[in-house]
Coordinates of N, CA and C in Angstrom, one line a residue:
M875 N -11.7 -3.5 -43.6 CA -12.9 -3.8 -44.4 C -13.6 -2.6 -44.7
A876 N -13.9 -2.3 -45.9 CA -14.7 -1.1 -46.2 C -16.2 -1.3 -45.9
K877 N -16.8 -0.3 -45.2 CA -18.0 -0.6 -44.7 C -19.1 0.4 -45.4
V878 N -20.1 -0.1 -46.1 CA -21.1 0.7 -46.9 C -22.4 0.6 -46.4
Q879 N -23.1 1.6 -46.0 CA -24.5 1.5 -45.7 C -25.3 2.1 -46.8
I880 N -26.1 1.1 -47.4 CA -26.8 1.4 -48.5 C -28.1 2.1 -48.3
P881 N -28.5 3.3 -48.9 CA -29.8 3.9 -48.8 C -30.7 3.0 -49.4
F882 N -31.9 2.8 -48.6 CA -32.8 1.8 -49.1 C -33.4 1.9 -50.4
W883 N -33.5 3.2 -50.9 CA -34.0 3.6 -52.2 C -33.1 3.0 -53.3
L884 N -31.9 2.8 -53.0 CA -30.9 2.3 -54.0 C -31.0 0.8 -54.3
L885 N -31.9 0.1 -53.5 CA -32.3 -1.3 -53.7 C -33.5 -1.5 -54.5
D886 N -34.2 -0.3 -54.8 CA -35.3 -0.4 -55.6 C -35.1 -0.7 -57.0
P887 N -35.6 -1.8 -57.7 CA -35.1 -2.1 -59.0 C -35.6 -1.0 -60.0
S888 N -36.6 -0.3 -59.7 CA -37.0 0.8 -60.6 C -36.1 2.0 -60.6
K889 N -35.3 2.0 -59.6 CA -34.3 3.2 -59.4 C -32.9 2.8 -59.6
L890 N -32.6 1.5 -59.8 CA -31.2 1.1 -60.0 C -30.5 1.7 -61.2
R891 N -31.3 1.7 -62.3 CA -30.6 2.1 -63.5 C -30.2 3.6 -63.5
S892 N -31.1 4.4 -62.9 CA -30.9 5.8 -62.9 C -30.0 6.3 -61.8
K893 N -29.9 5.5 -60.7 CA -29.2 6.0 -59.5 C -27.8 5.4 -59.3
L894 N -27.5 4.3 -60.0 CA -26.1 3.6 -59.8 C -25.1 4.6 -60.5
N895 N -24.0 4.6 -59.8 CA -22.9 5.4 -60.4 C -21.6 4.6 -60.2
L896 N -21.5 3.5 -61.1 CA -20.5 2.5 -61.1 C -19.2 3.1 -61.4
F897 N -19.1 4.1 -62.1 CA -17.7 4.5 -62.6 C -17.3 6.0 -62.2
D898 N -18.2 6.7 -61.5 CA -17.9 8.0 -61.1 C -17.4 8.9 -62.3
D899 N -18.4 8.8 -63.3 CA -18.0 9.6 -64.5 C -17.9 11.1 -64.4
G900 N -18.5 11.7 -63.3 CA -18.3 13.0 -63.2 C -16.9 13.5 -62.8
A901 N -16.3 12.6 -62.0 CA -15.0 12.8 -61.6 C -14.0 12.8 -62.8
V902 N -14.3 11.8 -63.8 CA -13.5 11.7 -64.9 C -13.6 13.1 -65.8
V903 N -14.8 13.5 -66.0 CA -15.1 14.6 -66.7 C -14.3 15.8 -66.2
W904 N -14.4 15.9 -64.8 CA -13.7 17.1 -64.1 C -12.2 17.0 -64.4
W905 N -11.6 15.8 -64.3 CA -10.3 15.6 -64.5 C -9.8 16.0 -65.9
V906 N -10.6 15.5 -66.9 CA -10.2 15.8 -68.3 C -10.3 17.4 -68.5
A907 N -11.3 18.0 -68.0 CA -11.7 19.4 -68.2 C -10.7 20.3 -67.5
T908 N -10.3 20.0 -66.4 CA -9.5 20.8 -65.5 C -8.0 20.4 -65.4
G909 N -7.8 19.1 -65.5 CA -6.4 18.6 -65.2 C -6.1 18.4 -63.7
E910 N -7.1 18.7 -62.9 CA -7.0 18.6 -61.4 C -7.5 17.3 -60.9
E911 N -6.9 16.8 -59.8 CA -7.4 15.6 -59.2 C -8.7 15.9 -58.7
P912 N -9.9 15.2 -59.0 CA -11.2 15.4 -58.4 C -11.4 15.0 -57.1
A913 N -12.3 15.5 -56.4 CA -12.6 15.2 -55.0 C -13.3 13.7 -55.2
L914 N -13.1 12.9 -54.2 CA -13.7 11.7 -54.2 C -15.3 11.7 -53.9
A915 N -16.1 11.0 -54.7 CA -17.5 11.2 -54.4 C -17.9 10.5 -53.1
E916 N -18.9 11.0 -52.4 CA -19.3 10.4 -51.2 C -20.5 9.5 -51.3
P917 N -20.7 8.6 -50.4 CA -21.9 7.8 -50.6 C -23.1 8.7 -50.5
P918 N -24.2 8.4 -51.2 CA -24.4 7.1 -51.8 C -24.0 7.1 -53.2
H919 N -23.2 8.2 -53.7 CA -23.0 8.5 -55.1 C -21.6 7.9 -55.5
D920 N -20.8 7.3 -54.6 CA -19.6 6.7 -55.1 C -19.6 5.4 -55.5
P921 N -18.7 5.0 -56.4 CA -18.8 3.7 -57.1 C -18.9 2.5 -56.1
L922 N -18.2 2.5 -54.9 CA -18.3 1.4 -54.0 C -19.7 1.1 -53.5
T923 N -20.4 2.2 -53.2 CA -21.8 2.0 -52.7 C -22.7 1.4 -53.9
S924 N -22.4 1.9 -55.1 CA -23.1 1.4 -56.2 C -22.9 -0.1 -56.5
W925 N -21.7 -0.4 -56.4 CA -21.3 -1.8 -56.8 C -21.8 -2.8 -55.6
V926 N -21.8 -2.3 -54.4 CA -22.4 -3.1 -53.2 C -23.9 -3.2 -53.4
A927 N -24.5 -2.2 -53.8 CA -26.0 -2.3 -54.1 C -26.3 -3.2 -55.1
L928 N -25.6 -3.1 -56.2 CA -25.8 -4.2 -57.3 C -25.6 -5.5 -56.9
A929 N -24.5 -5.8 -56.0 CA -24.2 -7.1 -55.6 C -25.2 -7.7 -54.7
Y930 N -25.8 -6.7 -53.9 CA -26.9 -7.1 -52.9 C -28.1 -7.8 -53.6
V931 N -28.5 -7.2 -54.8 CA -29.6 -7.6 -55.5 C -29.4 -8.7 -56.6
G932 N -28.1 -9.1 -56.6 CA -27.8 -10.1 -57.6 C -27.5 -9.6 -59.0
G933 N -27.3 -8.3 -59.1 CA -27.1 -7.6 -60.5 C -25.8 -8.0 -61.0
I934 N -24.8 -8.4 -60.2 CA -23.5 -8.8 -60.8 C -23.6 -10.2 -61.5
E935 N -24.3 -11.1 -60.8 CA -24.5 -12.5 -61.4 C -25.4 -12.4 -62.5
Q936 N -26.4 -11.7 -62.6 CA -27.6 -11.8 -63.6 C -27.4 -10.7 -64.7
G937 N -26.6 -9.7 -64.4 CA -26.4 -8.7 -65.4 C -27.2 -7.5 -65.0
G938 N -26.7 -6.5 -64.4 CA -27.2 -5.3 -63.9 C -27.2 -4.1 -64.8
P939 N -27.9 -3.0 -64.5 CA -27.8 -1.9 -65.3 C -26.5 -1.3 -65.5
G940 N -26.2 -0.9 -66.7 CA -24.8 -0.3 -66.9 C -23.8 -1.3 -67.3
L941 N -24.1 -2.5 -67.2 CA -23.1 -3.6 -67.6 C -23.5 -4.3 -68.7
D942 N -22.6 -4.7 -69.6 CA -22.9 -5.5 -70.8 C -23.5 -6.8 -70.5
P943 N -24.8 -7.2 -70.9 CA -25.4 -8.4 -70.5 C -24.7 -9.6 -71.0
K944 N -23.8 -9.4 -72.0 CA -23.1 -10.7 -72.5 C -22.0 -11.0 -71.5
L945 N -21.6 -10.2 -70.6 CA -20.6 -10.5 -69.6 C -21.1 -11.4 -68.7
D946 N -20.1 -12.3 -68.0 CA -20.6 -13.2 -67.0 C -20.0 -12.7 -65.7
R947 N -20.3 -13.3 -64.6 CA -20.0 -12.8 -63.3 C -18.6 -12.4 -63.1
E948 N -17.6 -13.3 -63.6 CA -16.2 -12.9 -63.3 C -15.8 -11.7 -64.2
A949 N -16.4 -11.6 -65.5 CA -16.1 -10.5 -66.3 C -16.6 -9.2 -65.7
R950 N -17.7 -9.2 -65.1 CA -18.4 -8.1 -64.5 C -17.4 -7.7 -63.3
L951 N -17.0 -8.6 -62.5 CA -16.1 -8.3 -61.3 C -14.8 -7.8 -61.9
Q952 N -14.4 -8.1 -63.0 CA -13.1 -7.6 -63.6 C -13.4 -6.1 -64.0
V953 N -14.6 -5.8 -64.4 CA -14.9 -4.4 -64.6 C -14.9 -3.6 -63.3
A954 N -15.4 -4.2 -62.3 CA -15.4 -3.5 -61.0 C -14.0 -3.3 -60.5
S955 N -13.1 -4.3 -60.8 CA -11.6 -4.1 -60.3 C -10.9 -2.9 -61.0
E956 N -11.5 -2.4 -62.1 CA -10.9 -1.2 -62.7 C -11.2 0.1 -61.9
V957 N -12.2 0.1 -61.0 CA -12.5 1.4 -60.4 C -12.5 1.2 -58.8
L958 N -12.3 -0.1 -58.2 CA -12.3 -0.2 -56.8 C -10.9 -0.8 -56.4
S959 N -10.6 -0.5 -55.2 CA -9.4 -1.0 -54.6 C -9.5 -2.5 -54.3
E960 N -8.3 -3.2 -54.2 CA -8.3 -4.7 -53.9 C -9.2 -5.0 -52.7
E961 N -9.1 -4.1 -51.7 CA -10.0 -4.4 -50.5 C -11.5 -4.3 -50.7
D962 N -11.8 -3.2 -51.5 CA -13.2 -3.0 -51.8 C -13.8 -4.1 -52.7
L963 N -12.8 -4.5 -53.6 CA -13.3 -5.6 -54.6 C -13.7 -6.9 -53.9
V964 N -12.9 -7.2 -52.8 CA -13.2 -8.5 -52.0 C -14.6 -8.4 -51.4
V965 N -14.9 -7.1 -50.9 CA -16.3 -6.9 -50.3 C -17.3 -7.1 -51.4
V966 N -17.2 -6.5 -52.6 CA -18.2 -6.7 -53.7 C -18.3 -8.1 -54.1
E967 N -17.1 -8.7 -54.4 CA -17.1 -10.1 -54.8 C -17.8 -11.0 -53.8
T968 N -17.6 -10.8 -52.6 CA -18.2 -11.6 -51.4 C -19.8 -11.5 -51.5
I969 N -20.2 -10.2 -51.6 CA -21.6 -10.0 -51.5 C -22.3 -10.5 -52.9
A970 N -21.6 -10.5 -53.9 CA -22.0 -11.0 -55.3 C -22.0 -12.5 -55.2
I971 N -22.8 -13.0 -54.3 CA -22.8 -14.6 -54.1 C -23.4 -15.1 -55.4
P972 N -22.7 -16.2 -56.0 CA -23.1 -16.8 -57.3 C -24.6 -17.2 -57.1
R973 N -25.3 -17.0 -58.3 CA -26.7 -17.2 -58.3 C -27.2 -18.7 -58.0
R974 N -26.4 -19.7 -58.2 CA -26.7 -21.0 -58.0 C -27.0 -21.3 -56.5
Y975 N -26.3 -20.6 -55.6 CA -26.5 -20.6 -54.2 C -27.8 -19.8 -53.8
R976 N -28.0 -18.8 -54.4 CA -29.2 -17.9 -54.1 C -30.5 -18.6 -54.4
C977 N -30.4 -19.6 -55.4 CA -31.7 -20.3 -55.6 C -32.0 -21.4 -54.8
L978 N -31.2 -21.8 -53.8 CA -31.4 -22.9 -53.0 C -32.1 -22.5 -51.8
T979 N -32.8 -23.5 -51.1 CA -33.6 -23.3 -49.8 C -32.5 -23.2 -48.8
A980 N -33.0 -22.6 -47.7 CA -32.1 -22.5 -46.4 C -31.8 -23.9 -46.1
Q981 N -32.7 -24.9 -46.0 CA -32.4 -26.4 -45.6 C -31.3 -27.0 -46.4
D982 N -31.4 -26.7 -47.8 CA -30.4 -27.2 -48.7 C -29.1 -26.6 -48.5
L983 N -29.0 -25.4 -48.2 CA -27.8 -24.6 -47.9 C -27.1 -25.2 -46.6
E984 N -28.1 -25.5 -45.6 CA -27.5 -26.0 -44.4 C -26.8 -27.4 -44.6
K985 N -27.5 -28.1 -45.3 CA -26.9 -29.5 -45.7 C -25.6 -29.4 -46.5
M986 N -25.5 -28.4 -47.4 CA -24.4 -28.1 -48.1 C -23.1 -27.6 -47.2
I987 N -23.4 -26.8 -46.2 CA -22.4 -26.4 -45.4 C -21.8 -27.5 -44.6
R988 N -22.6 -28.5 -44.2 CA -22.2 -29.6 -43.4 C -21.6 -30.7 -44.2
N989 N -22.1 -30.9 -45.4 CA -21.7 -32.1 -46.2 C -21.0 -32.0 -47.6
A990 N -21.0 -30.8 -48.1 CA -20.4 -30.6 -49.4 C -18.9 -30.9 -49.4
P991 N -18.4 -31.8 -50.3 CA -17.0 -32.0 -50.3 C -16.1 -30.8 -50.5
S992 N -16.6 -29.9 -51.3 CA -15.9 -28.7 -51.7 C -16.0 -27.5 -50.6
Y993 N -14.9 -27.0 -50.2 CA -15.1 -26.0 -49.2 C -15.7 -24.6 -49.8
V994 N -15.4 -24.5 -51.2 CA -16.0 -23.4 -51.9 C -17.4 -23.4 -51.8
D995 N -18.1 -24.6 -52.0 CA -19.6 -24.7 -51.9 C -20.0 -24.4 -50.5
R996 N -19.3 -24.9 -49.6 CA -19.7 -24.6 -48.1 C -19.6 -23.1 -47.9
L997 N -18.5 -22.5 -48.4 CA -18.3 -21.0 -48.1 C -19.4 -20.3 -48.7
W998 N -19.7 -20.4 -49.9 CA -20.7 -19.6 -50.6 C -22.1 -19.9 -49.9
A999 N -22.4 -21.1 -49.6 CA -23.7 -21.4 -48.9 C -23.8 -20.7 -47.6
A1000 N -22.6 -20.6 -46.9 CA -22.6 -19.9 -45.6 C -22.8 -18.4 -45.8
C1001 N -22.1 -17.9 -46.8 CA -22.2 -16.5 -47.0 C -23.6 -16.1 -47.3
W1002 N -24.3 -16.8 -48.1 CA -25.7 -16.5 -48.4 C -26.6 -16.6 -47.3
L1003 N -26.5 -17.7 -46.5 CA -27.3 -17.9 -45.3 C -27.1 -16.7 -44.3
T1004 N -25.7 -16.2 -44.2 CA -25.5 -15.1 -43.3 C -26.1 -13.9 -43.8
L1005 N -26.0 -13.6 -45.1 CA -26.4 -12.4 -45.6 C -28.0 -12.2 -45.6
T1006 N -28.6 -13.4 -45.8 CA -30.2 -13.3 -45.7 C -30.6 -13.1 -44.2
G1007 N -29.9 -13.3 -43.3 CA -30.2 -13.2 -41.9 C -30.7 -14.6 -41.3
W1008 N -30.8 -15.6 -42.2 CA -31.2 -17.0 -41.7 C -30.3 -17.4 -40.4
T1009 N -29.1 -17.2 -40.5 CA -28.1 -17.5 -39.3 C -28.6 -16.9 -38.0
E1010 N -29.3 -15.7 -38.0 CA -29.8 -15.0 -36.9 C -31.1 -15.4 -36.4
S1011 N -31.7 -16.4 -37.1 CA -33.1 -16.8 -36.7 C -33.2 -18.1 -35.9
C1012 N -34.3 -18.3 -35.3 CA -34.4 -19.4 -34.5 C -34.6 -20.7 -35.3
H1013 N -34.9 -20.5 -36.6 CA -34.9 -21.6 -37.5 C -33.6 -22.1 -38.0
C1014 N -32.5 -21.4 -37.7 CA -31.1 -21.9 -38.0 C -30.8 -23.0 -37.1
D1015 N -30.2 -24.0 -37.7 CA -29.8 -25.2 -36.8 C -28.3 -25.2 -36.4
F1016 N -27.6 -24.2 -36.9 CA -26.2 -24.2 -36.5 C -25.9 -23.6 -35.0
K1017 N -24.9 -24.2 -34.5 CA -24.5 -23.7 -33.1 C -23.5 -22.5 -33.3
D1018 N -23.6 -21.6 -32.3 CA -22.7 -20.4 -32.3 C -21.4 -20.8 -31.7
V1019 N -20.5 -19.9 -31.4 CA -19.3 -20.2 -30.7 C -19.6 -20.9 -29.4
C1020 N -18.8 -22.0 -29.1 CA -19.0 -22.8 -28.0 C -17.6 -23.5 -27.8
A1021 N -17.7 -24.4 -26.7 CA -16.4 -25.3 -26.5 C -16.2 -26.2 -27.7
E1022 N -17.3 -26.7 -28.2 CA -17.2 -27.7 -29.3 C -16.9 -27.0 -30.7
F1023 N -17.3 -25.9 -30.8 CA -17.0 -25.1 -32.0 C -16.5 -23.7 -31.8
P1024 N -15.2 -23.5 -31.4 CA -14.6 -22.2 -31.0 C -14.7 -21.1 -32.0
M1025 N -15.0 -21.4 -33.2 CA -15.2 -20.3 -34.1 C -16.6 -20.3 -34.7
G1026 N -17.4 -21.1 -34.1 CA -18.8 -21.2 -34.4 C -19.0 -22.4 -35.4
E1027 N -20.1 -23.1 -35.4 CA -20.2 -24.4 -36.2 C -20.1 -24.2 -37.8
I1028 N -20.6 -23.0 -38.3 CA -20.4 -22.8 -39.7 C -19.0 -22.5 -40.1
D1029 N -18.4 -21.7 -39.4 CA -16.9 -21.2 -39.6 C -16.0 -22.5 -39.6
E1030 N -16.3 -23.3 -38.6 CA -15.5 -24.6 -38.3 C -15.8 -25.6 -39.4
S1031 N -17.0 -25.6 -40.0 CA -17.4 -26.6 -41.0 C -16.7 -26.2 -42.3
V1032 N -16.6 -24.9 -42.6 CA -16.0 -24.4 -43.9 C -14.5 -24.7 -43.8
H1033 N -13.9 -24.3 -42.7 CA -12.4 -24.4 -42.5 C -12.1 -26.0 -42.5
A1034 N -12.9 -26.7 -42.0 CA -12.6 -28.3 -42.0 C -12.5 -28.8 -43.4
A1035 N -13.5 -28.3 -44.3 CA -13.6 -28.9 -45.6 C -12.2 -28.2 -46.3
F1036 N -11.9 -27.0 -46.0 CA -10.7 -26.5 -46.7 C -9.5 -27.2 -46.2
A1037 N -9.4 -27.6 -45.0 CA -8.2 -28.3 -44.5 C -8.1 -29.6 -45.1
R1038 N -9.2 -30.3 -45.3 CA -9.2 -31.7 -45.8 C -8.9 -31.7 -47.3
E1039 N -9.1 -30.5 -48.0 CA -8.6 -30.5 -49.3 C -7.1 -30.3 -49.5
Q1040 N -6.5 -29.9 -48.2 CA -5.1 -29.7 -48.1 C -4.4 -31.0 -47.6
G1041 N -5.3 -32.0 -47.3 CA -4.8 -33.3 -46.8 C -4.8 -33.3 -45.3
V1042 N -5.3 -32.4 -44.6 CA -5.3 -32.2 -43.2 C -6.7 -32.6 -42.6
M1043 N -6.7 -33.5 -41.5 CA -8.0 -33.9 -41.0 C -8.1 -33.1 -39.7
S1044 N -9.4 -33.0 -39.2 CA -9.7 -32.1 -38.1 C -9.1 -32.4 -36.9
E1045 N -8.7 -33.8 -36.7 CA -8.1 -34.2 -35.4 C -6.6 -34.0 -35.4
D1046 N -6.0 -33.6 -36.6 CA -4.7 -33.2 -36.5 C -4.5 -31.7 -36.2
L1047 N -4.3 -31.5 -34.8 CA -4.3 -30.2 -34.4 C -3.1 -29.2 -34.9
V1048 N -2.0 -29.9 -35.0 CA -0.9 -29.2 -35.7 C -1.1 -28.7 -37.1
G1049 N -1.6 -29.8 -37.8 CA -1.9 -29.4 -39.3 C -3.0 -28.3 -39.4
M1050 N -4.0 -28.4 -38.5 CA -5.1 -27.5 -38.6 C -4.6 -26.1 -38.2
A1051 N -3.6 -26.1 -37.2 CA -3.1 -24.6 -37.0 C -2.2 -24.1 -38.1
R1052 N -1.6 -25.0 -38.8 CA -0.8 -24.6 -39.9 C -1.7 -24.1 -41.0
V1053 N -2.7 -24.9 -41.4 CA -3.6 -24.5 -42.4 C -4.2 -23.2 -42.1
G1054 N -4.6 -23.1 -40.9 CA -5.4 -21.9 -40.4 C -4.5 -20.6 -40.6
R1055 N -3.2 -20.7 -40.7 CA -2.4 -19.6 -40.9 C -2.2 -19.1 -42.4
T1056 N -2.8 -19.9 -43.3 CA -2.5 -19.6 -44.7 C -3.5 -18.5 -45.2
H1057 N -3.1 -17.9 -46.3 CA -3.7 -16.8 -46.8 C -5.2 -17.2 -47.2
E1058 N -5.4 -18.4 -47.7 CA -6.8 -18.9 -48.1 C -7.7 -18.9 -46.9
A1059 N -7.1 -19.5 -45.8 CA -7.9 -19.6 -44.6 C -8.4 -18.1 -44.2
G1060 N -7.4 -17.3 -44.3 CA -7.7 -15.8 -43.9 C -8.9 -15.2 -44.7
I1061 N -8.8 -15.5 -46.0 CA -9.9 -15.1 -47.0 C -11.2 -15.7 -46.6
I1062 N -11.2 -16.9 -46.1 CA -12.6 -17.6 -45.8 C -13.0 -16.8 -44.7
H1063 N -12.3 -16.6 -43.6 CA -12.9 -15.9 -42.4 C -13.2 -14.5 -42.8
Q1064 N -12.4 -13.8 -43.7 CA -12.8 -12.5 -44.1 C -14.2 -12.4 -44.8
R1065 N -14.5 -13.4 -45.7 CA -15.7 -13.4 -46.5 C -16.9 -13.6 -45.5
L1066 N -16.7 -14.4 -44.5 CA -17.9 -14.8 -43.6 C -18.1 -13.5 -42.8
S1067 N -17.0 -12.8 -42.4 CA -17.1 -11.6 -41.7 C -17.7 -10.5 -42.4
I1068 N -17.4 -10.3 -43.6 CA -18.0 -9.4 -44.5 C -19.5 -9.5 -44.6
C1069 N -20.0 -10.8 -44.8 CA -21.5 -11.0 -44.8 C -22.1 -10.7 -43.5
Q1070 N -21.6 -11.0 -42.4 CA -22.0 -10.7 -41.1 C -22.1 -9.2 -40.8
T1071 N -21.0 -8.5 -41.3 CA -20.9 -7.0 -41.1 C -22.0 -6.3 -41.9
Y1072 N -22.2 -6.8 -43.2 CA -23.0 -6.0 -44.2 C -24.6 -6.4 -43.7
Y1073 N -24.7 -7.6 -43.2 CA -26.2 -7.9 -42.8 C -26.4 -7.0 -41.6
G1074 N -25.5 -6.7 -40.8 CA -25.7 -5.8 -39.5 C -25.9 -4.3 -40.1
L1075 N -25.2 -4.0 -41.1 CA -25.4 -2.6 -41.5 C -26.6 -2.3 -42.4
N1076 N -26.9 -3.3 -43.2 CA -28.0 -3.1 -44.2 C -29.2 -4.1 -44.1
G1077 N -29.1 -5.0 -43.2 CA -30.2 -6.1 -43.2 C -30.0 -6.9 -44.5
P1078 N -31.0 -7.8 -44.6 CA -30.9 -8.7 -45.8 C -31.2 -7.9 -47.2
P1079 N -30.9 -8.6 -48.2 CA -31.4 -8.0 -49.6 C -32.9 -8.0 -49.6
P1080 N -33.5 -7.2 -50.4 CA -34.9 -7.1 -50.5 C -35.5 -8.5 -50.6
Y1081 N -36.8 -8.8 -50.1 CA -37.3 -10.1 -50.0 C -37.5 -10.8 -51.4
E1082 N -37.8 -10.1 -52.4 CA -38.0 -10.6 -53.7 C -36.7 -11.3 -54.1
H1083 N -35.5 -10.9 -53.6 CA -34.3 -11.6 -54.0 C -33.8 -12.7 -52.9
V1084 N -34.6 -13.0 -52.0 CA -34.3 -14.0 -51.0 C -35.5 -15.1 -50.8
R1085 N -36.5 -14.9 -51.5 CA -37.6 -15.6 -51.4 C -37.4 -17.2 -51.7
Q1086 N -36.5 -17.5 -52.7 CA -36.2 -18.8 -53.0 C -35.6 -19.5 -51.8
T1087 N -34.8 -18.8 -51.0 CA -34.2 -19.4 -49.8 C -34.9 -19.4 -48.6
I1088 N -35.7 -18.2 -48.3 CA -36.5 -18.2 -47.2 C -38.0 -18.0 -47.5
P1089 N -38.8 -19.1 -47.6 CA -40.2 -18.9 -47.8 C -40.8 -18.2 -46.6
A1090 N -42.1 -17.9 -46.8 CA -42.9 -17.3 -45.8 C -42.8 -18.3 -44.5
L1091 N -42.4 -17.8 -43.4 CA -42.4 -18.5 -42.2 C -43.0 -17.7 -41.0
P1092 N -43.5 -18.3 -40.0 CA -43.9 -17.7 -38.8 C -42.8 -17.0 -38.1
G1093 N -42.9 -15.7 -37.8 CA -42.0 -14.9 -37.1 C -41.1 -14.1 -38.0
W1094 N -41.2 -14.3 -39.3 CA -40.5 -13.4 -40.3 C -41.5 -12.3 -40.9
R1095 N -40.9 -11.1 -40.9 CA -41.6 -10.0 -41.5 C -40.8 -9.3 -42.5
T1096 N -41.6 -8.7 -43.4 CA -40.9 -7.7 -44.3 C -41.2 -6.4 -43.9
V1097 N -40.2 -5.4 -43.9 CA -40.3 -4.2 -43.3 C -39.8 -3.1 -44.3
S1098 N -40.7 -2.1 -44.4 CA -40.4 -0.9 -45.3 C -39.9 0.2 -44.4
R1099 N -38.7 0.8 -44.7 CA -38.2 1.9 -43.8 C -38.7 3.3 -44.3
L1100 N -39.0 4.2 -43.4 CA -39.3 5.5 -43.8 C -38.3 6.4 -43.3
V1101 N -38.0 7.4 -44.0 CA -37.1 8.5 -43.5 C -37.9 9.9 -43.6
P1102 N -37.5 10.8 -42.7 CA -38.2 12.2 -42.8 C -37.7 13.0 -44.0
D1103 N -38.6 13.9 -44.3 CA -38.1 15.0 -45.3 C -36.9 15.6 -44.8
G1104 N -35.9 15.8 -45.9 CA -34.8 16.6 -45.5 C -33.6 15.6 -45.2
A1105 N -33.9 14.4 -45.1 CA -32.8 13.4 -44.8 C -31.8 13.5 -45.8
R1106 N -30.5 13.3 -45.5 CA -29.3 13.3 -46.3 C -29.5 12.5 -47.7
W1107 N -30.0 11.3 -47.4 CA -30.1 10.4 -48.7 C -31.7 10.4 -49.1

């Protein structure tokens, strides 16, 4: 999994337009001018960091700077696929959680993870709750890894819905093992891991982008990070 640490200033809406480098145009100019293979750009000026930052603030779903506003989410991800590897695209696609889930409260998303018939709904709800940090809080009602939930309650709930769509019930241990070895089941686990990893690396998206999910609650604080002069980023 590609891991990107986003410099906090890149999440500032006032700087997104001027700082994002979605296509590494400088490298293209170098290649055209010299015919030589350009050196890969390093973070935070590489396309992957820019696409991840855009995904963090919902720019891929709503139309971010540098992208045609007429494009929908899938079309924008198709643009991303032109400059990102398949592995990197999965990271960006996962963090670009569809807007309809970002607009729901944490309580509604918890209900969706437990009760939605579609595993896709459960998965995206789980991804957003993980990326916002809700699953790390004392307000979260889900149980972690335990005897009852070997993968954790959230992971188990999403996989149970996926297996049910394949005609396999949770009590069918052989069937569950077979379903668990499929490519789709692997992608489910990968997406949940991506959100957990990126929350650990970057924290949640800026509060203005999560306030519909997490209202002001006791014990929650918004934090501004400071860096010394001369810092690399």
